CSV table of C-alpha atoms and ligand atoms in Angstrom, one decimal:
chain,number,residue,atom,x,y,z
A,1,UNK,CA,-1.9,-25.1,-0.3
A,2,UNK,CA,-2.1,-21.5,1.7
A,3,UNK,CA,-2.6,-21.6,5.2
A,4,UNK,CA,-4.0,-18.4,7.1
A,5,UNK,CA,-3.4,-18.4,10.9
A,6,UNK,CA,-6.4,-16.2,12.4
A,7,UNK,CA,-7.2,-16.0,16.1
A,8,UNK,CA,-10.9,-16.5,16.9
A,9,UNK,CA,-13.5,-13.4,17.3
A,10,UNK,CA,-12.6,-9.8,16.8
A,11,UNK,CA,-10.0,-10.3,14.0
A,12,UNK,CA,-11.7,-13.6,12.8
A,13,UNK,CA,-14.8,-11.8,12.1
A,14,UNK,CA,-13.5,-8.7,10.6
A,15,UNK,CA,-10.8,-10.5,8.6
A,16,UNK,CA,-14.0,-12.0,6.6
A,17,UNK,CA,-15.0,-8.9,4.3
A,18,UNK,CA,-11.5,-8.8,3.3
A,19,UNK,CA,-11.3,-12.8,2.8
A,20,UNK,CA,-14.2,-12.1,0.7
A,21,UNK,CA,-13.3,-9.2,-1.5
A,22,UNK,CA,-10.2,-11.5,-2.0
A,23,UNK,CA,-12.7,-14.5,-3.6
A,24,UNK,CA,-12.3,-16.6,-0.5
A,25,UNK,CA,-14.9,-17.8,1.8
A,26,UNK,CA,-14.6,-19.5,4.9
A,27,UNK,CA,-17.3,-22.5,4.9
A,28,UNK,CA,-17.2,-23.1,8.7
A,29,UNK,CA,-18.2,-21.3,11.8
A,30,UNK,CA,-15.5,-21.1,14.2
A,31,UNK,CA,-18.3,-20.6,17.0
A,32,UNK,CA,-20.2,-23.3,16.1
A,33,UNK,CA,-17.8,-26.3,15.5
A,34,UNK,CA,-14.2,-27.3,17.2
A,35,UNK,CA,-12.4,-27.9,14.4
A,36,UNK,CA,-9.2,-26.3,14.1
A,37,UNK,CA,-8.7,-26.3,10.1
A,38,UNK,CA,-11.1,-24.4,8.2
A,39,UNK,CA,-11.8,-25.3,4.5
A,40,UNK,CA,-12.4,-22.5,2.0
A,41,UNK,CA,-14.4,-22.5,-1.0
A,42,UNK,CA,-11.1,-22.2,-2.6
A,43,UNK,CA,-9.6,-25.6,-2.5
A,44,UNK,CA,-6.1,-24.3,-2.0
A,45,UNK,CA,-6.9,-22.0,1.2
A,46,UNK,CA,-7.3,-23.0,4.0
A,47,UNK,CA,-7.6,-21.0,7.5
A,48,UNK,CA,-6.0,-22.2,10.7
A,49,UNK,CA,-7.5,-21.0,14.8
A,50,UNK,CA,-4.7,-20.3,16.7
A,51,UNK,CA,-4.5,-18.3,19.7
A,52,UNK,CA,-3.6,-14.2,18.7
A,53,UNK,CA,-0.5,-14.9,20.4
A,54,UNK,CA,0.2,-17.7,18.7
A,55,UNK,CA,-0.3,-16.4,15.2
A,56,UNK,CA,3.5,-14.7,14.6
A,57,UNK,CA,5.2,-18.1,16.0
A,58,UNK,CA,3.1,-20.0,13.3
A,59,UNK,CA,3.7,-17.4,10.3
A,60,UNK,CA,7.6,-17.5,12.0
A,61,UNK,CA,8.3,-20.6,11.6
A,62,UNK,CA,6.3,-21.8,8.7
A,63,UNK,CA,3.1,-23.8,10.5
A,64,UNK,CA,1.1,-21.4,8.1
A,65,UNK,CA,1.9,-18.9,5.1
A,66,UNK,CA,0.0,-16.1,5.9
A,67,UNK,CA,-1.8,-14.8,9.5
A,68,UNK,CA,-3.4,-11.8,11.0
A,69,UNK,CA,-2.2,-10.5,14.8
A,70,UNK,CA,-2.2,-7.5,16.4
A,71,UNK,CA,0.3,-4.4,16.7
A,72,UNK,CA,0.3,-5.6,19.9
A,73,UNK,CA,1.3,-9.1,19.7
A,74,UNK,CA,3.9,-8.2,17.2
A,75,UNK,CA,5.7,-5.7,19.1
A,76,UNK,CA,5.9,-8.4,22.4
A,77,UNK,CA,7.2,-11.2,19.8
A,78,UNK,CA,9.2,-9.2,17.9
A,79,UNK,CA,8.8,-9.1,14.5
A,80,UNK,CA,12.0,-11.3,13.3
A,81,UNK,CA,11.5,-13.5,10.0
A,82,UNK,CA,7.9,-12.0,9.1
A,83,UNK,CA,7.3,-9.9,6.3
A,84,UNK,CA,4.7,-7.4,7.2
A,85,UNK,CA,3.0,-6.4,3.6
A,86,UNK,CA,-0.2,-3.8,5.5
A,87,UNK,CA,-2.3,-2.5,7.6
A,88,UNK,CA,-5.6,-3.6,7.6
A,89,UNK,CA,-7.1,-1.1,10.2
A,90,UNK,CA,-8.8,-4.0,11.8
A,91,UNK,CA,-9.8,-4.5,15.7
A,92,UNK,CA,-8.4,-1.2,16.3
A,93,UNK,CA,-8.0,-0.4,19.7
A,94,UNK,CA,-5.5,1.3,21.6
A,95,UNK,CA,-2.5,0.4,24.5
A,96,UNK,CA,-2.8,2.5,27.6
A,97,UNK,CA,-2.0,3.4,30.8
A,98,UNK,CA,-4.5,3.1,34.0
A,99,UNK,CA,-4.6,3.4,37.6
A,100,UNK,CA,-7.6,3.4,40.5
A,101,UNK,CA,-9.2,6.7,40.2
A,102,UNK,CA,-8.2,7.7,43.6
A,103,UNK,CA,-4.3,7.1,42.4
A,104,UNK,CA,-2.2,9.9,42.1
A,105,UNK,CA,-0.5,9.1,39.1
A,106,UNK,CA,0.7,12.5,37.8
A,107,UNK,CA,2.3,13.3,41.2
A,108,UNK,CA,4.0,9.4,41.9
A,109,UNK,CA,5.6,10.4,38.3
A,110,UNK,CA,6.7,13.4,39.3
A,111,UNK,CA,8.0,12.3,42.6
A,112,UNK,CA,10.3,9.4,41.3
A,113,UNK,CA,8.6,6.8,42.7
A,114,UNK,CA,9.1,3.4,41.9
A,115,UNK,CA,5.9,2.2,40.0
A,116,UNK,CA,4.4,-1.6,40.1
A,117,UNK,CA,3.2,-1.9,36.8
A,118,UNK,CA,1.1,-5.2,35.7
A,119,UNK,CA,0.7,-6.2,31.9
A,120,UNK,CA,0.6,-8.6,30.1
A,121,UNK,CA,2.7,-6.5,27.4
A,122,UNK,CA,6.1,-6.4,29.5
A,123,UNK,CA,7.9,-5.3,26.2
A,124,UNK,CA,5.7,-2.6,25.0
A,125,UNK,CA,5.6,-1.1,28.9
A,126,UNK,CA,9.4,-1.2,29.3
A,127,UNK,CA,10.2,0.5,26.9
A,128,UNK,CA,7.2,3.1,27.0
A,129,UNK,CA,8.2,4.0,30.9
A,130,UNK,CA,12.4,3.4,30.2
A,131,UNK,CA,11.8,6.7,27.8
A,132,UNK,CA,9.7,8.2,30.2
A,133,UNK,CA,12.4,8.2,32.5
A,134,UNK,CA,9.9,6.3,35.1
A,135,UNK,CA,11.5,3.5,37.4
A,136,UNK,CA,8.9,0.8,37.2
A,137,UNK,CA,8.7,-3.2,38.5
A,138,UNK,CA,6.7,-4.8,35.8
A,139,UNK,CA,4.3,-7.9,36.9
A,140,UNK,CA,3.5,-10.2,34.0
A,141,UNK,CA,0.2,-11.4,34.1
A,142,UNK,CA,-2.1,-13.8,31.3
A,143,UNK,CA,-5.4,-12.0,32.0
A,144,UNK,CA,-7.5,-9.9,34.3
A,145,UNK,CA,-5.2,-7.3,34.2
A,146,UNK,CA,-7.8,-4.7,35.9
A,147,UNK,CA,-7.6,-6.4,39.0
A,148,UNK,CA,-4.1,-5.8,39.8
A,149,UNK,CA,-4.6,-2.2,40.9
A,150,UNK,CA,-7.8,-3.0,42.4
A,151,UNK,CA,-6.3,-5.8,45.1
A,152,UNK,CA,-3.3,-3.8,45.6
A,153,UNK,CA,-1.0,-6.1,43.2
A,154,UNK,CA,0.1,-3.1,41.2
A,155,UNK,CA,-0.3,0.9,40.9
A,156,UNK,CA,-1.0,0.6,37.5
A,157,UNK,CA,-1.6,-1.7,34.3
A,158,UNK,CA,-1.3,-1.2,30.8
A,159,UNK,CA,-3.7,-3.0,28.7
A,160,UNK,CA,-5.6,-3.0,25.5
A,161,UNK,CA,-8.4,-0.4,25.8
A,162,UNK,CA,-11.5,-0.2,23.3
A,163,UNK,CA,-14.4,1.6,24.7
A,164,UNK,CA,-13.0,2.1,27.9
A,165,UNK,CA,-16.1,0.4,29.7
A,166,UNK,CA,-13.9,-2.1,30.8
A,167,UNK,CA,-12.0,0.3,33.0
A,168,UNK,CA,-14.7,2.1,34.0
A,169,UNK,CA,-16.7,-0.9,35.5
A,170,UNK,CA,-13.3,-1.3,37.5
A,171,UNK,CA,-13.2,2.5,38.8
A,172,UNK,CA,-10.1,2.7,36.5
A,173,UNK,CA,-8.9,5.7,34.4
A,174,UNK,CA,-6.8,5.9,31.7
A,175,UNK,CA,-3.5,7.8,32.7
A,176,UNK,CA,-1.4,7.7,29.4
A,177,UNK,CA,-2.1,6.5,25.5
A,178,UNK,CA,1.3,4.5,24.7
A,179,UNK,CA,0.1,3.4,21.0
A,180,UNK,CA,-2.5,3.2,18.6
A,181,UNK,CA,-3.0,-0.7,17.5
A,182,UNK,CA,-4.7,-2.3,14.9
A,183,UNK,CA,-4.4,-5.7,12.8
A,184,UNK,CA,-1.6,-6.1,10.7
A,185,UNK,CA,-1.2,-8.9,7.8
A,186,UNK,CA,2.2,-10.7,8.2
A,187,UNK,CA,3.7,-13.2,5.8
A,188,UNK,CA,6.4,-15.9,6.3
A,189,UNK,CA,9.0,-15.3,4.0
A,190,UNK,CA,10.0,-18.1,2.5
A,191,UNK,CA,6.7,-18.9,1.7
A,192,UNK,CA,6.3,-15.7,0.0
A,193,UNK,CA,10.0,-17.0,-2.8
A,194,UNK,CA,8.3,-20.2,-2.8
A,195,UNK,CA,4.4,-19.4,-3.6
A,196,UNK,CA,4.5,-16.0,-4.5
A,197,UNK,CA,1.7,-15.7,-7.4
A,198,UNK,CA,-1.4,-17.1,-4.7
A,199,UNK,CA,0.2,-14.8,-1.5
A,200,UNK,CA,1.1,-11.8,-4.0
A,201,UNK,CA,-2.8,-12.2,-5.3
A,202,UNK,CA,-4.4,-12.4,-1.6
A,203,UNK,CA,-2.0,-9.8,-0.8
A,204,UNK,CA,-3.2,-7.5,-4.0
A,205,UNK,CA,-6.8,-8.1,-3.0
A,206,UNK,CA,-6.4,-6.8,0.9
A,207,UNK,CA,-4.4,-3.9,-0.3
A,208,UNK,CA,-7.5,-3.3,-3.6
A,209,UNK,CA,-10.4,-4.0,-0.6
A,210,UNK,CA,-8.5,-1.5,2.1
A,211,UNK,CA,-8.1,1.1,-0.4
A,212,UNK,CA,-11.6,0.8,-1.6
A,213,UNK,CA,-12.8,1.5,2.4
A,214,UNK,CA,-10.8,4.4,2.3
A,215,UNK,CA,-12.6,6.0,-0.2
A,216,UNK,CA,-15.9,5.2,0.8
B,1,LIG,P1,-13.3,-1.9,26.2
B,1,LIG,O1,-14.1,-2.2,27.5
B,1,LIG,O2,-14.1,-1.8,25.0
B,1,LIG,O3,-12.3,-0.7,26.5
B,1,LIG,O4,-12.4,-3.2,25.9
B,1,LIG,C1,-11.3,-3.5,26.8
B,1,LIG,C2,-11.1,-5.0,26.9
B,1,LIG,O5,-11.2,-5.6,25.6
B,1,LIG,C3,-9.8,-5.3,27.5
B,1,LIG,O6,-9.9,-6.4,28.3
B,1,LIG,C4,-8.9,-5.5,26.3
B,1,LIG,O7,-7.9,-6.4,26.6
B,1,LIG,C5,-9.9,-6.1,25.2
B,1,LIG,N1,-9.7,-5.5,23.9
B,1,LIG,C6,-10.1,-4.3,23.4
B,1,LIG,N2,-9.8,-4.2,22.2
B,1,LIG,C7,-9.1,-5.3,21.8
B,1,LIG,C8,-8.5,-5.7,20.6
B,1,LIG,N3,-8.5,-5.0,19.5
B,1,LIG,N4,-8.0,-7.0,20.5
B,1,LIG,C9,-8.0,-7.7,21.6
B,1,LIG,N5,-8.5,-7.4,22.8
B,1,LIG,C10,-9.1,-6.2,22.9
């Protein structure tokens, strides 16, 4: 059996073309049932829901083969034990930098001053202000990361950004663009020695699929 650790929405629905140029279809709707185990119309695939931060801890430590998480994700869990075969240039998006429009971020930068960041990518923001040179207090938060700056939590966030309509509904503006992100296949290891010809073919089929987009 290969298990496939997916997160529900963005990169559940846009994981589907390449499932499918791979020969595997998912025969449930994640929106429409609460089952946690998908079947397959392959008999020896099956896709597991998890929760996108969840999905490197599973691949990690075995709970399923194969699974699909963001740059993101990967760079707060760290990468350790996960082989990380591609890209898949799926639910791209990028990590930035925002304040309140009325914050003077170019001159509290300039100034020295001791920033109160909120994220919920603590890792990713350290390291982005630490080379920066930029003193900062970092707030962890789980969610609702726009309203930090808004209630006076924080001076500044850094968060996933798409559209930026998000931000703008807040009366936030992007300040600084950390990282590109998109979706990245990982694999667990040891499954990879132990059931190489199924991973090796779904991994073949991704790669075949990806290359074919970036023709078209
Ligand atoms: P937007 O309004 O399109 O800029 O989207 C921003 C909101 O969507 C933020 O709350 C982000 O956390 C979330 N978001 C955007 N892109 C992604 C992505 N690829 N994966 C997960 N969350 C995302």
């Amino acid at each position: 059996m290969i298990t496939l650790a997916l997160s529900k929405g963005r990169i559940f629905d846009e994981t589907l073309p390449l499932l499918k140029a791979a020969g595997i279809e998912v025969l449930e709707d994640p929106e429409k049932s609460r089952k946690l185990i998908l079947t397959t119309n392959q008999p020896d695939v099956r896709v597991v829901l998890v929760r996108a931060t969840d999905v490197p801890t599973y691949v990690q430590y075995g709970g399923a083969d194969l699974g699909i998480t963001g740059k993101d994700t990967l760079l707060e869990h760290g990468g350790d034990g996960l082989y990380q075969p591609l890209d898949l240039q799926i639910a791209k998006c990028r990590i930035s930098v925002a304040v309140r429009s009325d914050f003077d971020y170019a001159s509290a930068v300039r100034q020295g001053s001791r920033l109160k960041v909120a994220t919920k990518y603590v890792a990713i923001a350290r390291e982005f202000f630490a080379a920066k040179g930029v003193h900062v207090d970092l707030i962890k938060l789980y969610g609702s990361m726009e309203l930090a700056p808004l209630t006076g939590l924080a001076d500044a966030i850094v968060d996933l950004v798409s559209t930026g309509n998000t931000l703008k509904a807040n009366q936030l503006v992007e300040v600084e663009h950390i990282m590109d992100i998109s979706s990245r296949l990982v694999v667990n290891q040891a499954a990879l020695k132990l059931k190489q010809a199924p991973i090796r073919k779904i991994i073949d089929a991704f790669a075949a699929a990806l290359a074919k987009q970036a023709q078209a």
